[in-house]
PDB file of C-alpha atoms in Angstrom:
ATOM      1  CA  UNK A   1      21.373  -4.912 -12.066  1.00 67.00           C
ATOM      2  CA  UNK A   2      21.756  -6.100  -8.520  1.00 65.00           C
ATOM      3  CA  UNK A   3      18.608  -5.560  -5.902  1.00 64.00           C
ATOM      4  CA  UNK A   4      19.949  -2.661  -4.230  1.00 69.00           C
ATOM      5  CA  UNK A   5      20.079  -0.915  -7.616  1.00 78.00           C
ATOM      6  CA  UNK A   6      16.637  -1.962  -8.700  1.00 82.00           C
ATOM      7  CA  UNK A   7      14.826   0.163  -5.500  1.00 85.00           C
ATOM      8  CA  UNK A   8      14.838   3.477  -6.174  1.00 89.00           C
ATOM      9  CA  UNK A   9      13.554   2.550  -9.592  1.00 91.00           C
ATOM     10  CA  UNK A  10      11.037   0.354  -7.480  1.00 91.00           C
ATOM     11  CA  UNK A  11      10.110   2.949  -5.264  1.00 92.00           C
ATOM     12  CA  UNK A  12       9.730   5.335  -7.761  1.00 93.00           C
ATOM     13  CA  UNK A  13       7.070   3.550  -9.415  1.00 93.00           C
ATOM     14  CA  UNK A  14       5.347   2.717  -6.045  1.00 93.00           C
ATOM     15  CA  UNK A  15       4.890   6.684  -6.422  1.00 95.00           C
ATOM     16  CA  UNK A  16       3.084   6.079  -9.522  1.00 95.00           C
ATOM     17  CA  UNK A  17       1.003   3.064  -7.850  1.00 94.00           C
ATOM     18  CA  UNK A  18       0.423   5.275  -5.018  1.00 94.00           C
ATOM     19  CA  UNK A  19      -0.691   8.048  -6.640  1.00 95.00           C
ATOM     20  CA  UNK A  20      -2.996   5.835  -9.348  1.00 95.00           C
ATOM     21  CA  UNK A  21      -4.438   4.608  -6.231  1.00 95.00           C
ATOM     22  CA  UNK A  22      -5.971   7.870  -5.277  1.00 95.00           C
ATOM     23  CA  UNK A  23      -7.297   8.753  -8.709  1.00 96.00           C
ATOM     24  CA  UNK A  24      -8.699   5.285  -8.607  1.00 96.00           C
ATOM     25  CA  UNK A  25     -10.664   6.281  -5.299  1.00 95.00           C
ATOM     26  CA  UNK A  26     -11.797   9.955  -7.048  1.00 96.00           C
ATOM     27  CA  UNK A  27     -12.548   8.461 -10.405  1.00 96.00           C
ATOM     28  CA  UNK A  28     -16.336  10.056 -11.202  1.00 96.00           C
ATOM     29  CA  UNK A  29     -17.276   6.897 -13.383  1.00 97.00           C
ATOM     30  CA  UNK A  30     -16.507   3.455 -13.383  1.00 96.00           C
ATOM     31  CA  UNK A  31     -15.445   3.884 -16.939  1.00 97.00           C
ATOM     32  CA  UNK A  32     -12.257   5.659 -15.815  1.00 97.00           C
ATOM     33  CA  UNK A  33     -12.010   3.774 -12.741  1.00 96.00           C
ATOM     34  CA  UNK A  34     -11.547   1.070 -15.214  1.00 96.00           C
ATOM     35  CA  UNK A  35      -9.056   2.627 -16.901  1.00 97.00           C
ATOM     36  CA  UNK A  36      -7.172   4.039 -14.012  1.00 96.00           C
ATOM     37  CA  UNK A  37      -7.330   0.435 -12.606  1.00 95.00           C
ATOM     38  CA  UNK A  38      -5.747  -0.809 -16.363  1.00 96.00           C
ATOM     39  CA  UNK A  39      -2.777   1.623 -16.350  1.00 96.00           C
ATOM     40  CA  UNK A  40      -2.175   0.800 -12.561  1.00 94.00           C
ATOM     41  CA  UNK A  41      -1.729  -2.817 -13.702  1.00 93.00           C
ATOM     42  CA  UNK A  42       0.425  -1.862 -16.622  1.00 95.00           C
ATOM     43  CA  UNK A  43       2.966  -0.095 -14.152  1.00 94.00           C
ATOM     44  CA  UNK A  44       2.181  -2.938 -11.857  1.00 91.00           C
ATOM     45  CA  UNK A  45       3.138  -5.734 -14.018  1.00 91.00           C
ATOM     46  CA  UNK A  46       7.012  -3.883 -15.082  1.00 91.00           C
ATOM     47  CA  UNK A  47       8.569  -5.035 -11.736  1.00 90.00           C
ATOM     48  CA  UNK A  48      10.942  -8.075 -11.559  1.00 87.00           C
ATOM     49  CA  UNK A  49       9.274 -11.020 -11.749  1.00 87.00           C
ATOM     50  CA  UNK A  50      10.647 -11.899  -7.977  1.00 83.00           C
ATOM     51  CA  UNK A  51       9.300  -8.743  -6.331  1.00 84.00           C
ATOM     52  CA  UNK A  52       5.842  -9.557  -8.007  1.00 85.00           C
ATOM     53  CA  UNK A  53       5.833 -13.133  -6.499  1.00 82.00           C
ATOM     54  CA  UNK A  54       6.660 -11.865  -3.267  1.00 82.00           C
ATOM     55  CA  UNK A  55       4.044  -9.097  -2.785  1.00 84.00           C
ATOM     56  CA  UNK A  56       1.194 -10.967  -4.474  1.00 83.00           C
ATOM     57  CA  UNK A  57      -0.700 -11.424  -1.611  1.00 81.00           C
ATOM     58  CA  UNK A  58      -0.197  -7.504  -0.870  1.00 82.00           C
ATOM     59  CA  UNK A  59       0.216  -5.448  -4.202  1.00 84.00           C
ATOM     60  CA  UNK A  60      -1.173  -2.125  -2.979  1.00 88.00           C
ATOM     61  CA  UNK A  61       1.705   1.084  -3.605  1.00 88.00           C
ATOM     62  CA  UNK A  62       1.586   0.564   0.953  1.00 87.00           C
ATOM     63  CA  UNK A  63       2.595  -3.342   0.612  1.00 86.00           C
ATOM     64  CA  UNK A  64       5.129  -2.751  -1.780  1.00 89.00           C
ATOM     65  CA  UNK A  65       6.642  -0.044   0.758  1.00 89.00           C
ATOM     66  CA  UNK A  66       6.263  -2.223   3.677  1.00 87.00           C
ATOM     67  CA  UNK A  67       7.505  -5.630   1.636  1.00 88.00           C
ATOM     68  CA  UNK A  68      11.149  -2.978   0.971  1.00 89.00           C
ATOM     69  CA  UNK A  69      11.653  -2.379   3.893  1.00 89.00           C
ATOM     70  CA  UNK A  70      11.697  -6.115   5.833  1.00 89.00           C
ATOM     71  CA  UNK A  71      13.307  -6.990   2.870  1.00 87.00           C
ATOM     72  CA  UNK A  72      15.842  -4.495   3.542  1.00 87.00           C
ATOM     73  CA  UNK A  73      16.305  -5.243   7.074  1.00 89.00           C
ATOM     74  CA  UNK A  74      16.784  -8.911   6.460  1.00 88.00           C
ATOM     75  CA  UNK A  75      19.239  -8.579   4.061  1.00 87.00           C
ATOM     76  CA  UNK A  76      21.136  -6.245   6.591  1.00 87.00           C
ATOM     77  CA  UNK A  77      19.828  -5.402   9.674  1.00 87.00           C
ATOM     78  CA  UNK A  78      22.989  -4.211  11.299  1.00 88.00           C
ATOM     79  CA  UNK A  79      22.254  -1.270   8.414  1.00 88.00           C
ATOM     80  CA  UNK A  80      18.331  -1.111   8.153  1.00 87.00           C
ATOM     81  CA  UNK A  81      15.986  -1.174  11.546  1.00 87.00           C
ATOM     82  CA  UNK A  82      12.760  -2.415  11.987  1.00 88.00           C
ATOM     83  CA  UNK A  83      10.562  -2.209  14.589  1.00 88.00           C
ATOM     84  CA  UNK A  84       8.492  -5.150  16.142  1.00 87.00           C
ATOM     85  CA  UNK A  85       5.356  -3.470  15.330  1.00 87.00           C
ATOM     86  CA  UNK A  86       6.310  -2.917  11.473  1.00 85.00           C
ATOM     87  CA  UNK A  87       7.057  -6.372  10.935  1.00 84.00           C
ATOM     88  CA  UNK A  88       4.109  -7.681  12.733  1.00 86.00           C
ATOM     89  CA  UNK A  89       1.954  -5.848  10.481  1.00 84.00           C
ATOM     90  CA  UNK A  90       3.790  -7.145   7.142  1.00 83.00           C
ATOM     91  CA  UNK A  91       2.839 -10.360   8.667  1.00 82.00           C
ATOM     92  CA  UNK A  92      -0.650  -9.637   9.758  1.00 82.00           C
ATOM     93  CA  UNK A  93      -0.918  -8.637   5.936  1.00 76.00           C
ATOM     94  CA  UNK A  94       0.357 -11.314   4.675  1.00 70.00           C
ATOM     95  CA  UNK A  95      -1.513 -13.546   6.481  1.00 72.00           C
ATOM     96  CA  UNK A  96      -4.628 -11.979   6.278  1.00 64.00           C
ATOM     97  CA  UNK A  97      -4.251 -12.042   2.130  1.00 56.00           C
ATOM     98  CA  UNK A  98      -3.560 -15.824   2.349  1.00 56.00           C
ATOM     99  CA  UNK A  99      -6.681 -16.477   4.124  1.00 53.00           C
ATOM    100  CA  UNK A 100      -8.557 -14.031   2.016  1.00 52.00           C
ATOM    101  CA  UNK A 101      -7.977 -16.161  -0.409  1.00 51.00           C
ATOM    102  CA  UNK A 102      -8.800 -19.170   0.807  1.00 51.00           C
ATOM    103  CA  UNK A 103     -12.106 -18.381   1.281  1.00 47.00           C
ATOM    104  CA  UNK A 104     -12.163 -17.476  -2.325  1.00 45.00           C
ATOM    105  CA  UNK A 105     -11.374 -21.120  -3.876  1.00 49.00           C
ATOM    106  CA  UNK A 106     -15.565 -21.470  -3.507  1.00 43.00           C
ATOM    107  CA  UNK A 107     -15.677 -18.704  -5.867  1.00 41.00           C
ATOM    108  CA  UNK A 108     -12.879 -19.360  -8.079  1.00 41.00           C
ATOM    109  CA  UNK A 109     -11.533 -22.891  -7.819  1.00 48.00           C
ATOM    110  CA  UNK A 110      -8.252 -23.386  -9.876  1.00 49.00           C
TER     111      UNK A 110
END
């Protein structure tokens, strides 16, 4: 299955993601937080194994929109537009995860 036939299988379970995400944020205990958190991993964790390498640093059901769609315009953008502003802010995100994390290695070194 090429890449063009694997998003709107992709984007369908961004859905999911999406909508886990707001259960996770209305969850009434921390026990079904936990759960809701396990099942959005589950979902998570059936993309290819490239599309999970590239959105690492931005997982949520809004980075896996936003990772589509410059994806999409690189791969054609006489077909798909972009503006400035959205791609500065897939890089701002990007960015912004990588230096999260390196300011994490304190707390978990490799």
């Amino acid at each position: 299955m090429s890449d063009s036939e694997k998003i709107p299988e992709i984007l369908k379970l961004i859905d999911i993601l999406d909508g886990l995400e707001a259960l996770i944020e209305a969850a009434p205990t921390e026990d079904v937080e936990d759960i809701l958190e396990e099942a959005w991993l589950q979902v998570s964790d059936t993309f290819p194994e490239d599309f999970k390498a590239a959105t690492q640093h931005d997982a949520g059901a809004e980075g896996l929109r936003r990772y589509l769609k410059v994806k999409a315009f690189f791969e054609n953008p006489s077909e798909r537009s972009i503006s400035a502003s959205e791609l500065e802010e897939y890089y701002r995100s990007y960015t912004a995860s990588e230096e999260d994390e390196e300011s994490t290695d304190f707390f978990f070194p490799d």
